[in-house]
Tab-separated table of C-alpha atoms and ligand atoms in Angstrom:
chain	number	residue	atom	x	y	z
A	1	MET	CA	-0.145	0.025	0.020
A	2	LYS	CA	1.427	3.530	-0.352
A	3	THR	CA	1.487	5.845	2.472
A	4	ASN	CA	0.149	9.182	1.683
A	5	VAL	CA	2.154	12.026	3.280
A	6	TRP	CA	-0.321	14.815	3.839
A	7	LYS	CA	1.633	17.976	4.872
A	8	VAL	CA	0.120	20.658	6.320
A	9	ASP	CA	1.014	23.824	8.784
A	10	LYS	CA	-0.695	23.516	12.085
A	11	TYR	CA	-0.503	27.776	12.325
A	12	VAL	CA	-2.860	28.106	9.106
A	13	ASP	CA	-6.609	29.515	9.931
A	14	ASN	CA	-9.684	27.379	9.192
A	15	LEU	CA	-7.065	24.248	9.461
A	16	GLU	CA	-10.532	22.394	9.472
A	17	SER	CA	-11.243	23.299	5.531
A	18	ASN	CA	-7.426	22.652	4.440
A	19	PRO	CA	-7.530	20.819	1.556
A	20	GLN	CA	-5.211	18.180	2.804
A	21	ILE	CA	-6.852	17.790	6.285
A	22	VAL	CA	-10.566	17.282	4.386
A	23	ASP	CA	-8.229	14.947	2.036
A	24	ALA	CA	-7.166	12.547	5.441
A	25	ALA	CA	-10.957	12.972	6.870
A	26	GLN	CA	-12.441	11.090	3.709
A	27	VAL	CA	-9.702	8.866	3.886
A	28	LEU	CA	-10.891	8.326	7.662
A	29	ARG	CA	-14.020	8.198	7.124
A	30	GLN	CA	-13.194	5.194	3.970
A	31	ASN	CA	-12.408	2.949	7.033
A	32	GLU	CA	-8.815	2.942	6.354
A	33	VAL	CA	-5.954	3.984	9.062
A	34	VAL	CA	-4.197	7.602	8.895
A	35	ALA	CA	-1.128	8.923	11.400
A	36	LEU	CA	-1.350	12.058	13.207
A	37	PRO	CA	0.421	14.786	15.182
A	38	THR	CA	-1.072	15.040	18.938
A	39	GLU	CA	0.348	17.234	21.315
A	40	THR	CA	1.821	14.010	23.173
A	41	VAL	CA	2.987	11.418	20.395
A	42	TYR	CA	1.936	11.189	16.375
A	43	GLY	CA	-0.955	8.924	16.378
A	44	LEU	CA	-2.495	6.195	14.272
A	45	GLY	CA	-6.775	7.030	13.652
A	46	GLY	CA	-8.842	4.807	12.378
A	47	ASN	CA	-12.871	4.533	12.767
A	48	ALA	CA	-12.911	3.825	16.530
A	49	LYS	CA	-16.760	2.828	15.553
A	50	ASN	CA	-15.940	0.289	13.202
A	51	ASP	CA	-14.471	-3.078	13.479
A	52	GLU	CA	-12.407	-2.788	10.227
A	53	ALA	CA	-10.681	0.333	10.900
A	54	VAL	CA	-9.945	-0.787	14.433
A	55	SER	CA	-8.510	-4.048	13.211
A	56	LYS	CA	-6.056	-2.482	10.447
A	57	ILE	CA	-4.803	-0.136	13.306
A	58	PHE	CA	-3.893	-3.936	15.393
A	59	ALA	CA	-2.026	-5.090	12.052
A	60	ALA	CA	-0.163	-1.998	11.200
A	61	LYS	CA	1.092	-2.064	14.681
A	62	GLY	CA	1.496	-5.041	15.294
A	63	ARG	CA	0.024	-5.090	19.063
A	64	PRO	CA	-1.593	-7.800	20.739
A	65	VAL	CA	-5.646	-7.316	20.624
A	66	ASP	CA	-5.990	-7.216	24.217
A	67	ASN	CA	-4.409	-4.098	25.206
A	68	PRO	CA	-7.843	-1.584	23.926
A	69	LEU	CA	-7.065	1.742	22.538
A	70	ILE	CA	-7.533	5.540	23.605
A	71	ILE	CA	-10.622	7.322	21.735
A	72	HIS	CA	-10.152	10.380	20.541
A	73	ILE	CA	-13.029	13.462	20.521
A	74	ALA	CA	-13.032	17.207	19.449
A	75	GLU	CA	-15.912	18.216	21.257
A	76	GLN	CA	-17.127	17.179	24.540
A	77	ASN	CA	-20.959	16.455	23.502
A	78	GLN	CA	-19.352	13.768	21.438
A	79	LEU	CA	-18.614	11.683	25.212
A	80	ASN	CA	-22.746	11.306	25.553
A	81	GLU	CA	-22.918	9.084	22.138
A	82	PHE	CA	-20.744	6.606	23.739
A	83	VAL	CA	-20.208	6.623	27.609
A	84	ALA	CA	-22.386	5.898	30.161
A	85	GLU	CA	-21.673	8.306	32.934
A	86	VAL	CA	-19.585	10.796	33.705
A	87	PRO	CA	-18.820	11.155	37.446
A	88	ARG	CA	-18.412	14.852	39.371
A	89	LYS	CA	-14.464	14.461	39.436
A	90	ALA	CA	-14.265	13.045	35.444
A	91	SER	CA	-16.210	16.660	34.719
A	92	LEU	CA	-13.914	18.641	36.488
A	93	LEU	CA	-10.883	17.024	34.925
A	94	ILE	CA	-11.945	17.522	31.498
A	95	GLU	CA	-13.087	21.264	32.118
A	96	THR	CA	-9.605	21.807	33.454
A	97	PHE	CA	-7.432	19.868	30.984
A	98	TRP	CA	-9.061	19.262	27.731
A	99	PRO	CA	-7.301	19.413	25.769
A	100	GLY	CA	-4.797	18.579	26.337
A	101	PRO	CA	-2.601	15.289	27.803
A	102	LEU	CA	-5.323	13.456	30.042
A	103	THR	CA	-6.938	10.354	29.167
A	104	ILE	CA	-9.913	9.048	31.329
A	105	ILE	CA	-11.654	6.143	31.641
A	106	LEU	CA	-15.124	5.469	32.009
A	107	LYS	CA	-17.858	3.541	31.661
A	108	ILE	CA	-18.977	2.893	28.447
A	109	LYS	CA	-22.472	3.137	26.965
A	110	GLU	CA	-22.838	-0.408	24.929
A	111	GLY	CA	-23.380	-1.053	20.863
A	112	ILE	CA	-21.851	1.983	20.314
A	113	LEU	CA	-17.836	1.586	19.778
A	114	SER	CA	-16.206	-1.332	18.093
A	115	ASP	CA	-15.268	-3.661	20.370
A	116	LYS	CA	-11.577	-4.443	19.016
A	117	ALA	CA	-10.690	-1.049	20.045
A	118	THR	CA	-12.221	-1.698	24.427
A	119	ALA	CA	-10.552	-5.437	24.308
A	120	GLY	CA	-14.557	-5.373	25.531
A	121	LEU	CA	-13.216	-4.264	29.094
A	122	GLY	CA	-16.503	-2.190	29.689
A	123	THR	CA	-14.655	0.813	30.426
A	124	VAL	CA	-12.889	3.429	27.370
A	125	GLY	CA	-10.355	5.636	27.576
A	126	VAL	CA	-11.348	8.976	26.001
A	127	ARG	CA	-9.331	12.679	25.575
A	128	MET	CA	-9.596	15.673	23.607
A	129	PRO	CA	-5.780	16.366	22.377
A	130	ASP	CA	-4.317	19.884	22.136
A	131	HIS	CA	-3.592	20.013	18.743
A	132	PRO	CA	-4.672	22.407	15.759
A	133	VAL	CA	-3.928	19.926	13.414
A	134	ALA	CA	-4.853	16.566	15.243
A	135	LEU	CA	-8.693	18.939	16.349
A	136	ALA	CA	-9.078	19.950	12.884
A	137	LEU	CA	-8.902	16.308	11.815
A	138	LEU	CA	-11.406	15.224	13.890
A	139	LYS	CA	-14.188	17.701	13.506
A	140	ALA	CA	-13.865	17.105	9.839
A	141	CYS	CA	-14.131	13.498	9.805
A	142	GLY	CA	-17.290	13.999	12.521
A	143	LEU	CA	-15.447	10.348	14.509
A	144	PRO	CA	-14.654	9.310	17.138
A	145	ILE	CA	-10.990	8.149	16.194
A	146	ALA	CA	-9.248	5.373	17.689
A	147	ALA	CA	-5.621	6.263	18.133
A	148	PRO	CA	-3.242	4.653	19.726
A	149	SER	CA	1.207	6.015	19.481
A	150	ALA	CA	2.231	5.306	15.822
A	151	ASN	CA	4.823	2.856	15.846
A	152	SER	CA	5.440	-0.667	16.206
A	153	SER	CA	4.680	-2.643	18.699
A	154	GLY	CA	6.836	-2.318	21.266
A	155	LYS	CA	9.403	0.641	19.856
A	156	PRO	CA	9.522	4.021	21.200
A	157	SER	CA	6.442	5.473	20.133
A	158	PRO	CA	7.032	8.234	17.144
A	159	THR	CA	7.767	12.465	17.989
A	160	THR	CA	8.038	13.253	13.968
A	161	ALA	CA	6.474	11.711	11.140
A	162	GLN	CA	9.228	10.425	10.266
A	163	HIS	CA	9.596	8.007	12.650
A	164	VAL	CA	6.082	6.739	11.858
A	165	LEU	CA	7.550	6.213	8.395
A	166	GLU	CA	10.115	4.351	9.485
A	167	ASP	CA	7.599	2.045	11.498
A	168	LEU	CA	4.297	2.055	9.291
A	169	GLU	CA	5.669	3.275	5.442
A	170	GLY	CA	3.317	0.615	3.241
A	171	LYS	CA	1.537	-0.264	5.990
A	172	ILE	CA	-0.979	2.742	6.222
A	173	ALA	CA	-3.634	4.413	3.844
A	174	GLY	CA	-2.130	8.166	5.077
A	175	ILE	CA	0.046	10.029	7.433
A	176	VAL	CA	-0.689	14.014	8.524
A	177	ASP	CA	3.001	16.068	8.960
A	178	GLY	CA	2.166	18.317	11.341
A	179	GLY	CA	5.965	18.795	12.099
A	180	PRO	CA	7.340	17.723	14.956
A	181	THR	CA	5.351	17.171	18.538
A	182	GLY	CA	5.151	18.342	21.774
A	183	VAL	CA	5.148	16.977	24.854
A	184	GLY	CA	6.993	13.958	23.787
A	185	VAL	CA	5.396	11.283	26.234
A	186	GLU	CA	2.457	9.732	25.797
A	187	SER	CA	-1.045	11.238	28.092
A	188	THR	CA	-1.441	10.484	31.828
A	189	VAL	CA	-4.214	7.702	31.849
A	190	LEU	CA	-6.648	7.831	34.731
A	191	ASP	CA	-9.468	5.520	35.152
A	192	CYS	CA	-12.420	7.684	36.767
A	193	THR	CA	-14.479	4.147	37.246
A	194	GLU	CA	-14.015	3.868	40.743
A	195	ASP	CA	-14.515	7.374	43.672
A	196	ILE	CA	-11.430	7.551	43.974
A	197	PRO	CA	-9.319	8.531	40.812
A	198	VAL	CA	-6.615	5.584	39.817
A	199	ILE	CA	-2.993	6.874	37.976
A	200	LEU	CA	-2.413	3.775	35.368
A	201	ARG	CA	0.359	5.534	33.275
A	202	PRO	CA	1.400	9.033	34.001
A	203	GLY	CA	1.607	11.515	31.970
A	204	ALA	CA	2.487	14.798	30.907
A	205	VAL	CA	-0.349	15.773	33.502
A	206	THR	CA	1.340	15.359	37.050
A	207	LYS	CA	-0.073	13.743	39.732
A	208	GLU	CA	0.581	16.623	41.901
A	209	GLN	CA	-1.269	19.084	38.847
A	210	LEU	CA	-4.529	15.788	39.255
A	211	GLU	CA	-4.645	16.034	43.438
A	212	GLU	CA	-5.246	20.113	42.870
A	213	VAL	CA	-7.729	19.381	41.207
A	214	VAL	CA	-9.972	16.391	42.506
A	215	GLY	CA	-8.035	15.287	45.969
A	216	GLU	CA	-6.813	12.162	46.331
A	217	VAL	CA	-5.548	10.433	43.809
A	218	ARG	CA	-4.055	7.101	43.501
A	219	VAL	CA	-1.281	5.653	41.321
A	220	ASP	CA	-1.821	1.493	40.328
A	221	ARG	CA	0.861	-0.205	42.808
A	222	ALA	CA	1.140	-2.343	39.680
A	223	LEU	CA	3.583	0.272	38.015
A	224	THR	CA	6.202	0.241	40.605
A	225	GLU	CA	5.621	-3.967	42.004
A	226	THR	CA	5.914	-5.860	38.968
A	227	ASP	CA	4.676	-9.268	40.841
A	228	LEU	CA	1.087	-7.203	40.159
A	229	LYS	CA	-0.775	-7.322	37.077
A	230	PRO	CA	-1.657	-3.448	35.553
A	231	LYS	CA	-5.143	-2.317	35.267
A	232	ALA	CA	-3.747	-0.734	31.810
A	233	PRO	CA	-3.288	-3.719	29.845
A	234	GLY	CA	-1.085	-2.020	27.606
A	235	MET	CA	1.232	-1.537	31.173
A	236	LYS	CA	2.805	-5.289	31.468
A	237	TYR	CA	4.074	-5.756	27.685
A	238	GLN	CA	7.481	-4.099	27.117
A	239	HIS	CA	8.168	-0.768	25.570
A	240	TYR	CA	9.504	1.909	23.729
A	241	ALA	CA	12.622	-0.179	23.666
A	242	PRO	CA	15.658	0.675	21.303
A	243	ASN	CA	17.128	-2.146	19.556
A	244	ALA	CA	20.531	-2.435	21.716
A	245	PRO	CA	20.070	-3.593	25.109
A	246	LEU	CA	19.370	-0.693	27.729
A	247	TYR	CA	20.333	-0.385	31.173
A	248	LEU	CA	19.536	2.125	33.955
A	249	VAL	CA	22.530	3.055	36.068
A	250	ALA	CA	21.905	4.664	39.505
A	251	GLY	CA	25.342	6.054	39.937
A	252	SER	CA	28.086	8.465	39.860
A	253	HIS	CA	29.036	9.302	36.398
A	254	ALA	CA	32.139	7.926	36.732
A	255	PHE	CA	31.060	5.040	37.702
A	256	LEU	CA	28.757	4.941	35.090
A	257	GLN	CA	31.782	5.818	33.074
A	258	GLN	CA	33.703	2.646	34.274
A	259	LEU	CA	30.548	0.613	32.825
A	260	VAL	CA	31.047	2.024	29.464
A	261	LYS	CA	34.959	1.289	29.461
A	262	ASP	CA	34.444	-2.549	30.466
A	263	LYS	CA	32.522	-2.920	27.693
A	264	GLN	CA	33.932	-1.651	25.199
A	265	GLN	CA	36.779	-3.722	26.020
A	266	GLU	CA	34.958	-6.876	25.109
A	267	GLY	CA	34.171	-4.989	21.460
A	268	LEU	CA	31.302	-3.213	21.657
A	269	ARG	CA	29.499	0.112	20.441
A	270	VAL	CA	28.303	1.582	23.852
A	271	GLY	CA	26.272	4.471	23.526
A	272	VAL	CA	25.075	6.734	26.691
A	273	LEU	CA	22.449	9.007	27.090
A	274	THR	CA	22.722	11.931	29.326
A	275	THR	CA	21.774	15.425	29.524
A	276	GLU	CA	23.622	18.411	27.759
A	277	GLU	CA	24.477	19.235	31.108
A	278	SER	CA	26.908	16.324	31.571
A	279	VAL	CA	27.960	15.259	27.254
A	280	ASN	CA	31.261	15.544	28.207
A	281	ASP	CA	31.680	13.375	31.006
A	282	TYR	CA	31.479	10.816	28.555
A	283	GLN	CA	33.749	9.038	26.152
A	284	ALA	CA	31.487	6.501	24.983
A	285	ASP	CA	31.415	5.330	21.272
A	286	VAL	CA	27.967	7.381	20.857
A	287	VAL	CA	27.154	9.909	23.178
A	288	LEU	CA	23.536	11.659	23.382
A	289	ALA	CA	21.793	14.365	25.529
A	290	CYS	CA	18.083	14.163	26.255
A	291	GLY	CA	17.387	17.609	26.957
A	292	THR	CA	18.576	19.589	30.182
A	293	ARG	CA	18.067	18.344	33.808
A	294	ALA	CA	16.672	22.124	34.425
A	295	GLU	CA	14.024	21.714	32.448
A	296	PRO	CA	12.570	17.466	32.762
A	297	GLU	CA	10.163	19.055	29.625
A	298	THR	CA	12.977	18.828	27.415
A	299	VAL	CA	13.856	15.656	28.467
A	300	ALA	CA	10.542	13.786	27.744
A	301	ALA	CA	10.184	15.875	24.801
A	302	SER	CA	13.126	14.267	23.031
A	303	LEU	CA	13.719	10.760	24.776
A	304	TYR	CA	11.838	8.574	21.981
A	305	GLY	CA	13.715	10.430	19.010
A	306	VAL	CA	16.974	10.058	21.653
A	307	LEU	CA	16.378	6.355	21.693
A	308	ARG	CA	15.568	6.256	18.199
A	309	ASN	CA	18.991	7.752	17.210
A	310	PHE	CA	20.459	4.657	19.119
A	311	ASN	CA	18.791	2.699	16.721
A	312	HIS	CA	20.712	4.714	13.995
A	313	GLU	CA	23.849	4.605	15.455
A	314	LYS	CA	23.771	0.872	15.964
A	315	VAL	CA	25.100	0.539	19.376
A	316	ASP	CA	25.323	-2.570	21.119
A	317	ILE	CA	24.845	-1.333	24.092
A	318	ILE	CA	23.228	1.790	26.269
A	319	PHE	CA	23.648	2.816	29.300
A	320	SER	CA	20.812	5.798	30.836
A	321	GLU	CA	21.388	7.958	34.008
A	322	MET	CA	18.351	8.178	35.594
A	323	PHE	CA	15.551	10.719	36.837
A	324	SER	CA	14.038	12.115	39.560
A	325	ASN	CA	10.496	10.319	39.908
A	326	SER	CA	8.628	13.795	40.246
A	327	GLY	CA	6.344	15.769	37.793
A	328	VAL	CA	7.030	15.045	34.289
A	329	GLY	CA	9.865	13.117	36.083
A	330	HIS	CA	7.806	10.319	36.986
A	331	ALA	CA	6.701	9.698	32.702
A	332	ILE	CA	10.068	9.873	31.991
A	333	MET	CA	11.989	6.887	35.101
A	334	ASN	CA	8.256	4.667	33.866
A	335	ARG	CA	9.647	4.696	29.873
A	336	LEU	CA	13.131	4.353	30.433
A	337	GLN	CA	12.222	1.276	32.960
A	338	LYS	CA	9.989	-0.250	30.351
A	339	ALA	CA	12.788	0.733	27.647
A	340	ALA	CA	15.345	-0.808	29.913
A	341	GLY	CA	12.410	-3.476	31.064
A	342	ASN	CA	13.028	-2.866	34.568
A	343	LYS	CA	17.401	-3.715	33.619
A	344	LEU	CA	19.209	-1.115	36.470
A	345	ILE	CA	22.644	-1.583	37.459
A	346	GLN	CA	22.887	0.464	41.362
A	347	GLU	CA	26.977	1.844	41.753
B	1	AMP	P1	-1.217	3.689	23.600
B	1	AMP	O1	-2.507	3.958	23.150
B	1	AMP	O2	-0.325	2.684	23.433
B	1	AMP	O3	-0.779	5.036	23.818
B	1	AMP	O4	-1.527	3.118	24.780
B	1	AMP	C1	-3.116	3.457	25.973
B	1	AMP	C2	-3.144	2.781	26.982
B	1	AMP	O5	-4.087	2.790	27.340
B	1	AMP	C3	-2.142	1.881	27.414
B	1	AMP	O6	-1.610	1.007	27.745
B	1	AMP	C4	-3.806	0.844	27.501
B	1	AMP	O7	-3.441	-0.421	28.030
B	1	AMP	C5	-4.654	1.716	27.991
B	1	AMP	N1	-6.113	1.769	28.055
B	1	AMP	C6	-7.120	2.083	27.562
B	1	AMP	N2	-7.969	2.004	27.585
B	1	AMP	C7	-7.819	1.406	28.817
B	1	AMP	C8	-8.869	0.962	29.531
B	1	AMP	N3	-10.611	1.188	29.221
B	1	AMP	N4	-8.671	0.790	30.420
B	1	AMP	C9	-7.535	0.268	31.069
B	1	AMP	N5	-6.444	0.653	30.588
B	1	AMP	C10	-6.689	1.062	29.610
B	2	MG	MG1	2.094	3.192	22.694
């Protein structure tokens, strides 16, 4: 299949009637799948009401079928079509954070969405993306759009159209190229089906920000206790992994440098993941900086691109510094731990 690329300038007015958007929306209405930019990462969109479209998403990504998709909407009133109820706390969060990187899990109204999109769970994850191109496309097609990240399952999520093409060219009908995404890590997934909301996946909206609006918020214990089953089916899979094995290193830069030296002596091509502050602390084959520690948002924004660059550099092994677990650092560490398959070396 030829993958069409629609280039769209996200800053132009009246995006909804932009011919590229109109064209892409038409392809979505024909139940084909189309990658689109959001403020977090690129998503792979398809008509959430149609089994055939949803099956194409799973097939293109090679995604396990028990892993439900997040449904994207452009207007709040679209919720009533497929959600059974919106509890008060969920309403407050929607008012505060939408459009934005917060996915809310709600009870479903049966029979509207494809069961394949929701993995038959009886609940659905919904969000309204804060990106002019995504919103215009959603409005132009007038459908709830199921959209997981537009990468091959298990790989780092795409933050540019080029990343999407690397993984999915020839497997999807098209991609709307709206430039690089902003946040760089996926949305926070929050279960609002119980009285006290539970974070199932940390993301750009932090626990502290949520608690300011609705009081106590819990974190799914399975995120830290590896013997428990996560409530978000997707969190049990290895994810975001570069091709080479990645090790998190808790220790000094000198300790990490010694690990590099040892592996180089074994003849391996070694990569180091650090930040701009510390690039000169390492002599490795490939040293890549992931933003600056002073601004954790910059680390989130460049994390997946850097993981993909290690693939381009064809390293044999990667050692990564650790990051603080607070604020957006919670999401950064969650993704790095997954990318590392929880491999940790302590000094
Ligand atoms: P992705 O779309 O690839 O960013 O992944 C979406 C994440 O949300 C996965 O970890 C899913 O398992 C999770 N998710 C989606 N819908 C639900 C749901 N109804 N209940 C629990 N987790 C969900
Ligand atoms: Mg994903």
